[in-house]
XYZ file of C-alpha atoms in Angstrom:
516
model
C 5.388 -7.712 7.030
C 3.443 -10.031 3.794
C 0.473 -7.852 3.690
C 2.837 -5.103 3.062
C 4.979 -6.853 0.335
C 2.312 -8.521 -0.848
C 0.692 -5.510 -2.736
C 4.017 -3.807 -2.995
C 6.343 -7.191 -4.805
C 9.144 -4.231 -5.570
C 9.769 -4.156 -1.836
C 9.929 -8.258 -2.015
C 13.645 -7.944 -1.793
C 14.866 -4.422 0.235
C 14.788 -4.093 4.448
C 10.897 -2.715 5.240
C 9.551 -2.026 8.082
C 6.409 -1.398 9.209
C 5.350 1.544 11.876
C 2.501 2.059 13.836
C 0.797 3.900 16.645
C -0.226 7.380 16.861
C 2.986 10.425 17.325
C 4.213 10.148 19.506
C 4.062 6.911 20.898
C 5.101 5.269 17.120
C 6.950 2.037 17.020
C 7.927 -0.702 15.367
C 5.732 -3.229 14.905
C 7.337 -5.843 12.333
C 10.554 -5.608 10.266
C 11.653 -8.614 7.790
C 15.136 -10.242 7.572
C 16.901 -7.724 5.944
C 15.570 -4.298 7.762
C 16.846 -6.985 11.091
C 20.228 -7.142 9.963
C 20.917 -4.211 9.533
C 20.305 -3.704 13.584
C 16.370 -2.545 13.073
C 14.334 -4.568 16.052
C 10.452 -4.604 16.670
C 9.814 -1.988 19.701
C 12.187 0.789 18.124
C 10.435 4.500 18.460
C 10.327 6.124 14.921
C 13.053 8.400 15.947
C 15.743 5.368 16.556
C 14.386 3.833 13.587
C 14.200 6.598 11.422
C 18.496 6.503 12.069
C 18.626 3.676 10.083
C 19.016 4.214 6.144
C 18.760 2.301 3.336
C 15.604 0.832 4.922
C 11.628 1.213 3.199
C 9.082 2.451 6.149
C 4.995 1.717 5.344
C 2.348 1.758 7.695
C 0.370 -0.927 9.324
C -2.893 -1.529 7.461
C -5.114 -3.485 8.874
C -7.353 -3.672 5.904
C -4.655 -5.128 4.143
C -4.028 -7.282 6.886
C -7.305 -8.890 6.731
C -7.450 -9.578 2.145
C -4.568 -11.003 2.932
C -6.053 -13.266 5.162
C -8.621 -13.717 3.313
C -6.396 -14.445 0.015
C -4.533 -17.541 2.187
C -8.107 -18.862 3.203
C -8.322 -18.744 -0.682
C -5.602 -20.669 -1.350
C -6.471 -23.586 1.040
C -9.824 -24.159 -0.357
C -7.714 -25.149 -3.136
C -7.506 -28.329 -1.466
C -10.635 -28.731 0.844
C -13.738 -27.500 1.404
C -13.425 -27.346 5.714
C -11.068 -24.410 6.665
C -11.043 -22.933 9.798
C -8.858 -19.897 11.067
C -7.004 -19.948 13.693
C -8.942 -19.087 17.431
C -7.293 -15.657 18.164
C -6.030 -16.125 22.099
C -6.336 -12.495 22.793
C -6.370 -8.968 20.569
C -2.874 -8.847 19.563
C -3.214 -12.109 17.689
C -2.539 -11.613 13.815
C -4.980 -13.520 11.139
C -2.023 -15.740 9.407
C -3.068 -18.798 10.694
C -5.748 -21.121 9.196
C -6.508 -24.658 9.275
C -7.515 -27.366 6.532
C -8.918 -30.580 6.463
C -7.103 -32.888 4.218
C -8.951 -36.027 5.831
C -9.937 -37.952 2.120
C -8.179 -35.179 0.091
C -5.202 -38.342 -0.652
C -7.261 -39.794 -3.031
C -7.627 -36.650 -5.079
C -4.448 -35.303 -4.116
C -1.873 -37.735 -3.218
C 0.504 -38.060 -0.141
C 0.518 -35.649 3.048
C 4.216 -34.460 1.223
C 2.756 -33.416 -2.022
C -0.495 -31.897 -0.157
C 1.722 -30.174 1.229
C 4.093 -28.742 -1.465
C 1.193 -28.483 -3.099
C -0.353 -25.342 -0.273
C 3.347 -23.759 -0.255
C 3.177 -23.696 -4.364
C -0.279 -22.302 -4.432
C 0.232 -19.335 -1.333
C 3.619 -18.886 -3.216
C 1.458 -18.196 -6.370
C -0.666 -15.608 -4.394
C 2.725 -13.710 -2.625
C 3.114 -15.433 0.427
C 5.950 -17.107 2.182
C 3.977 -19.795 4.151
C 4.904 -22.708 6.435
C 3.021 -25.412 6.073
C 2.836 -28.216 8.431
C 0.717 -31.715 8.251
C -0.687 -33.709 11.492
C -2.651 -36.066 12.803
C -4.090 -32.353 15.167
C -4.611 -29.516 14.259
C -3.131 -27.999 17.220
C -0.146 -29.906 17.131
C 0.215 -28.465 12.875
C -0.686 -25.023 14.173
C 2.667 -25.430 16.680
C 4.953 -26.894 14.015
C 4.280 -24.130 11.022
C 5.138 -21.561 13.890
C 8.706 -22.775 15.135
C 9.489 -24.888 12.055
C 10.087 -23.127 8.707
C 9.461 -24.296 4.944
C 6.990 -27.903 4.661
C 6.475 -29.695 7.769
C 5.279 -33.309 7.915
C 4.183 -35.535 11.397
C 3.531 -39.448 11.300
C 0.449 -40.073 13.795
C 1.284 -40.861 17.392
C 4.784 -38.164 16.966
C 3.486 -35.178 17.860
C 4.798 -34.907 21.341
C 8.702 -35.921 19.989
C 8.335 -33.762 17.486
C 7.252 -30.400 18.612
C 8.561 -30.659 21.886
C 12.019 -29.016 21.155
C 10.645 -26.106 20.023
C 10.727 -22.909 22.066
C 8.178 -21.442 23.985
C 8.546 -18.033 22.387
C 6.780 -19.378 19.340
C 3.039 -20.438 21.136
C 2.893 -17.203 22.008
C 1.788 -17.649 25.164
C 0.970 -14.214 26.924
C 4.639 -11.882 27.950
C 2.957 -13.372 31.740
C 2.841 -16.508 31.344
C 6.290 -16.950 29.310
C 8.072 -15.465 32.343
C 7.150 -17.704 34.927
C 7.799 -20.219 32.800
C 10.830 -19.092 31.959
C 11.782 -18.473 35.854
C 11.044 -21.737 36.974
C 13.834 -23.262 33.943
C 10.681 -24.025 31.329
C 12.453 -23.029 28.088
C 10.741 -25.900 25.466
C 6.928 -26.990 24.548
C 8.394 -30.315 25.877
C 8.954 -29.518 29.404
C 6.181 -27.640 29.307
C 3.701 -30.170 28.596
C 5.119 -32.138 31.549
C 4.400 -29.919 34.085
C 1.334 -32.064 36.556
C -1.416 -30.309 34.894
C -2.580 -29.778 38.678
C 0.379 -27.532 39.787
C -0.511 -25.127 36.398
C -4.345 -25.229 37.308
C -3.161 -23.825 40.411
C -0.621 -21.612 39.699
C -2.582 -19.945 36.196
C -5.833 -21.712 36.265
C -7.583 -23.228 33.254
C -5.923 -20.599 30.778
C -2.907 -22.062 31.562
C -4.036 -25.341 31.395
C -5.303 -24.831 28.526
C -1.815 -23.417 26.899
C -0.259 -27.209 28.346
C -2.555 -28.616 26.180
C -1.574 -26.557 22.939
C 2.194 -26.643 24.356
C 0.621 -30.961 23.610
C -0.669 -30.884 20.671
C -3.762 -31.529 21.776
C -6.701 -30.804 20.331
C -9.279 -28.506 22.371
C -12.502 -28.250 20.054
C -13.369 -29.573 16.651
C -13.180 -27.893 13.486
C -15.928 -25.658 12.048
C -15.308 -25.285 8.498
C -16.224 -21.491 7.362
C -18.681 -20.905 4.225
C -17.126 -19.919 0.751
C -16.844 -16.039 0.549
C -19.709 -14.577 -2.081
C -17.446 -12.440 -2.971
C -13.320 -10.868 -3.385
C -11.988 -7.846 -1.880
C -7.807 -6.393 -2.466
C -7.212 -3.433 -0.889
C -4.271 -1.025 -0.223
C -3.968 2.569 1.617
C -1.603 4.393 -0.449
C 1.509 6.144 1.012
C 0.827 9.567 -0.317
C -2.135 10.904 -2.250
C -2.661 10.447 -6.130
C -4.485 13.158 -8.496
C -3.153 11.633 -11.627
C -5.380 9.150 -13.095
C -2.017 7.313 -14.855
C -0.431 6.438 -11.462
C -3.767 5.560 -10.037
C -4.612 2.944 -13.019
C -0.593 1.122 -11.750
C -2.052 0.189 -8.681
C -5.596 -1.201 -9.871
C -4.349 -2.988 -12.637
C -2.094 -4.920 -9.649
C -4.826 -5.279 -7.298
C -7.054 -6.567 -10.577
C -3.884 -9.069 -11.174
C -4.704 -10.704 -7.432
C -7.884 -11.055 -7.435
C -7.779 -12.910 -11.219
C -5.046 -15.184 -9.343
C -7.552 -15.854 -6.345
C -10.554 -16.720 -8.297
C -9.174 -18.553 -10.984
C -7.786 -20.740 -8.100
C -11.133 -21.880 -8.057
C -11.921 -21.780 -11.373
C -14.071 -18.432 -11.276
C -14.474 -15.864 -13.285
C -15.606 -11.988 -12.531
C -19.252 -10.943 -12.994
C -19.160 -7.727 -11.529
C -16.031 -5.668 -9.952
C -16.669 -2.642 -7.727
C -14.094 -0.211 -6.876
C -14.127 2.318 -3.874
C -11.378 5.272 -3.568
C -11.408 7.057 -0.673
C -10.081 10.741 -1.077
C -8.728 13.499 0.812
C -10.812 15.364 2.735
C -10.463 19.517 1.899
C -9.265 21.059 5.092
C -10.947 24.420 3.708
C -14.357 23.220 3.807
C -17.021 25.182 5.933
C -16.202 24.791 10.155
C -19.845 24.699 10.004
C -20.665 20.571 9.476
C -20.213 18.540 12.360
C -17.656 16.904 13.980
C -19.247 13.412 12.664
C -19.333 14.265 8.907
C -15.556 15.937 9.440
C -14.864 11.951 10.404
C -16.494 10.685 7.518
C -14.521 9.206 4.182
C -14.679 10.789 1.128
C -15.736 7.577 -1.116
C -15.856 7.379 -5.179
C -17.466 4.049 -5.744
C -17.819 2.844 -9.471
C -19.334 -0.210 -9.890
C -19.091 -2.342 -13.613
C -21.381 -5.329 -14.141
C -20.082 -7.435 -17.154
C -22.658 -8.953 -19.245
C -19.747 -11.619 -19.850
C -17.624 -13.088 -17.036
C -14.074 -11.996 -17.403
C -10.746 -13.248 -16.375
C -8.189 -11.040 -17.477
C -7.026 -8.559 -15.375
C -5.915 -6.026 -18.849
C -9.666 -6.282 -20.297
C -11.189 -4.977 -16.932
C -8.218 -2.530 -16.414
C -9.172 -0.330 -19.626
C -12.788 -1.084 -19.036
C -12.633 0.887 -15.369
C -10.143 3.343 -17.731
C -12.771 3.977 -19.795
C -15.231 4.710 -16.581
C -12.751 6.666 -14.218
C -11.948 8.740 -17.321
C -15.408 9.601 -17.820
C -16.195 9.944 -13.728
C -13.129 11.534 -12.309
C -11.890 11.384 -8.478
C -13.384 14.883 -7.446
C -9.981 15.151 -5.012
C -7.209 13.064 -4.310
C -6.373 9.039 -3.861
C -5.083 7.837 -0.270
C -6.864 4.375 -0.542
C -8.116 2.051 -2.761
C -10.639 -1.056 -2.750
C -11.670 -3.946 -5.458
C -14.345 -5.783 -4.490
C -15.070 -8.365 -7.513
C -18.438 -10.711 -7.288
C -17.314 -13.953 -8.994
C -19.783 -16.189 -11.537
C -19.408 -19.210 -13.253
C -16.560 -19.242 -16.376
C -18.706 -19.364 -19.240
C -17.535 -21.821 -22.201
C -19.188 -21.573 -25.548
C -18.707 -24.598 -28.644
C -19.651 -22.649 -31.451
C -21.124 -24.992 -34.825
C -18.733 -25.391 -38.085
C -22.086 -23.557 -40.454
C -22.576 -20.655 -37.643
C -20.800 -16.723 -38.627
C -17.721 -15.488 -35.859
C -19.226 -13.878 -33.538
C -17.287 -11.349 -31.819
C -14.898 -11.430 -29.116
C -17.257 -10.492 -25.818
C -14.021 -8.161 -24.366
C -13.358 -6.643 -26.978
C -16.793 -5.788 -27.387
C -16.871 -4.608 -24.562
C -14.559 -2.377 -24.553
C -15.670 -1.232 -27.651
C -19.442 -0.644 -26.424
C -17.422 1.349 -23.230
C -15.850 3.380 -25.929
C -18.696 4.636 -27.680
C -20.458 5.234 -24.420
C -17.271 7.469 -23.414
C -18.552 9.749 -26.587
C -21.631 9.845 -26.888
C -22.748 9.647 -23.391
C -24.015 7.588 -20.582
C -26.887 5.239 -20.787
C -27.009 5.944 -24.836
C -25.357 2.116 -25.159
C -27.290 -0.640 -25.472
C -30.181 -2.975 -26.699
C -34.262 -1.301 -26.618
C -36.113 -3.543 -24.125
C -40.147 -2.970 -24.525
C -41.681 -2.161 -20.790
C -44.547 -4.159 -19.704
C -47.651 -1.867 -20.473
C -49.890 -1.257 -23.765
C -48.247 2.235 -23.949
C -47.012 2.568 -27.929
C -43.185 2.442 -28.446
C -42.457 2.032 -24.506
C -39.241 1.328 -23.894
C -36.202 1.169 -22.051
C -32.355 1.224 -22.419
C -29.987 -2.110 -21.073
C -27.100 -2.908 -21.011
C -26.262 -5.080 -24.207
C -25.158 -8.855 -23.918
C -24.214 -10.480 -26.987
C -26.869 -13.831 -27.408
C -25.422 -17.352 -26.940
C -25.275 -18.577 -31.367
C -27.557 -21.248 -31.381
C -28.853 -23.979 -34.779
C -31.879 -22.990 -36.734
C -34.102 -25.437 -38.614
C -34.615 -23.272 -41.853
C -36.758 -26.118 -42.428
C -39.967 -25.326 -40.122
C -42.508 -23.749 -42.107
C -43.488 -19.969 -41.067
C -46.271 -17.845 -42.214
C -45.984 -14.777 -43.101
C -46.294 -11.427 -41.205
C -47.296 -8.736 -41.267
C -44.390 -5.754 -40.356
C -45.742 -2.670 -39.407
C -42.563 0.637 -40.597
C -43.339 2.899 -38.283
C -42.582 7.114 -38.793
C -40.368 8.050 -36.205
C -41.623 11.021 -35.326
C -45.350 10.544 -36.343
C -46.223 12.101 -39.620
C -49.248 15.180 -38.585
C -52.800 15.060 -40.579
C -55.793 15.984 -41.237
C -58.725 14.140 -40.384
C -62.441 14.211 -42.166
C -64.818 12.450 -40.496
C -67.732 10.442 -41.420
C -70.473 9.315 -39.874
C -67.866 9.110 -36.387
C -65.283 7.431 -39.045
C -62.841 9.085 -41.187
C -62.768 9.048 -44.237
C -60.185 11.418 -45.836
C -56.927 11.700 -45.199
C -54.214 14.212 -45.153
C -50.278 14.858 -44.906
C -47.540 16.225 -46.025
C -49.750 18.095 -48.650
C -51.190 15.111 -50.485
C -55.131 14.010 -49.603
C -56.292 10.546 -50.137
C -59.719 9.240 -49.753
C -59.976 6.270 -47.102
C -60.663 3.484 -49.186
C -61.340 1.106 -46.551
C -60.753 0.699 -42.399
C -60.804 -1.518 -39.179
C -60.874 0.310 -35.850
C -61.096 2.019 -33.362
C -58.660 0.189 -30.759
C -59.052 2.206 -27.961
C -55.800 2.233 -25.331
C -55.007 4.606 -22.872
C -53.256 4.329 -19.694
C -50.636 5.808 -16.798
C -54.246 8.215 -16.280
C -53.482 9.009 -12.573
C -49.716 10.349 -13.244
C -48.820 13.653 -15.410
C -47.540 11.683 -18.551
C -50.934 10.204 -19.030
C -52.105 9.113 -22.551
C -55.212 7.577 -24.622
C -55.449 7.616 -28.421
C -57.464 5.881 -30.676
C -56.070 3.372 -33.591
C -57.286 2.983 -37.122
C -55.736 0.944 -39.582
C -56.816 2.225 -43.103
C -56.271 1.678 -47.316
C -55.748 4.925 -49.559
C -53.267 5.301 -52.267
C -49.999 5.852 -51.036
C -48.458 9.366 -49.878
C -45.076 8.827 -51.025
C -45.527 7.025 -54.232
C -42.333 5.231 -55.584
C -41.181 5.941 -59.448
C -40.793 2.845 -61.212
C -37.404 3.112 -63.652
C -38.373 4.565 -66.902
C -40.931 6.018 -65.896
C -41.401 9.623 -64.849
C -44.989 10.336 -63.326
C -45.412 7.861 -60.152
C -48.564 5.074 -59.992
C -51.621 6.729 -59.092
C -52.721 3.580 -58.363
C -51.184 1.923 -55.976
C -52.482 1.795 -52.327
C -51.090 0.954 -49.128
C -52.119 0.137 -45.312
C -51.463 2.709 -42.857
C -51.737 2.815 -39.123
C -53.435 6.267 -37.821
C -54.456 7.522 -34.698
C -55.834 9.964 -33.201
C -54.962 11.508 -29.860
C -56.912 12.366 -27.111
C -55.392 14.457 -25.474
C -54.032 16.871 -28.104
C -56.482 16.258 -30.626
C -54.779 15.270 -33.215
C -54.589 13.200 -35.834
C -50.822 11.414 -36.812
C -49.783 9.079 -39.058
C -47.970 5.987 -37.084
C -46.275 3.873 -39.597
C -47.155 1.729 -43.080
C -47.552 -2.096 -43.322
C -45.463 -3.967 -45.603
């Protein structure tokens, strides 16, 4: 019930019931307090339950329960790294109990009462109404959390006395055990714990002995800590398919807020977000497809890698909106799953004399808008490839460099810069003894006054994109003379240094650029 209400907060103050099971065996699996006051009980058939008016009905979702349990684990990781799931006694048990070792945490977070209060508050921020119990043994704490509402703190040595009055129903004993114990007149933990151990083993076996030890609050196994997750996930199964982008983004916004809340508890940000949309299958498809293909869900997956870790859901929502507008799903959406890859938050302290840089989040949204206009893969910064091929580069995602202080007092040597013509200028070259002697380009013919070269390079000879060229640096009168102010005629004596090359495959000459 809490897994459903957590993803739909508008149901918190309404009567809600959960259906489970395939028709015609659909029954009420769980109800909240408001629905129970109207007369609805777990175990009713769907027909019986729908006779009650004013109740919001939802279907049980195992994926939502799994993400809710992961969020519950996040709450406990804020206090201690030693966290463990409760052991399932049978396959029908729900993942709603988490153990946390508080040994040594008092020096950091205060008394056990304060830690329990903090845990309840953190769980409330995530969307849970949690029961928190503190005891010397984690099984005693489990029994107290299942039996007492709110916050319970049991002093050491008083476990049996405190949990003894609890009814056996809260222990979640298998129904056949519970019926037998009730026929014996056993109603509480204390009465069950006081029975002779040998008699319990004779009638129930080792399974009964284990249940008695749980009722006594004795730990059966040591606590084995779980590993911290490498990713965080939130999901929601929709009651009806969504076709429009606006209501879809409304649910995405809710899931992103939950993810950001969970990550902020660990002082983490989102470095990568992956959205998986489960699409409604079109029944009009060709029947020649195999049954296994028909049963496989149709998924629409979009991944956004952020150059700067993000902590705000509104920023991520805008990026996802632009991405889904450019790549919309092809069918109505029936379920949404968002996976966030955590990253450490970046903090920068700018210097007093450094120029202000643009806000990283606004810059990322601006780049996404430009990409939606000019096309995917056309926005970014160039990165040189590890090859000798001229002008070989690839487009990579733009990331704002970290600002740093540069010492302008260092002596630097002047360097020549080659200004490349794009595209290169086609030319005719006259050779003399195998060396360029005259160049004709753009209607101008210039004798070559000095030269250096050739520099011969080639590559990719094993593929269809092979290349080979001979490069020369030549000095000659400028091809495009500058006109000086107050002078009509161009200077004919001005010379410049050019880079020219011959494409060995095309057998043609080009002027690649001019040196400053």
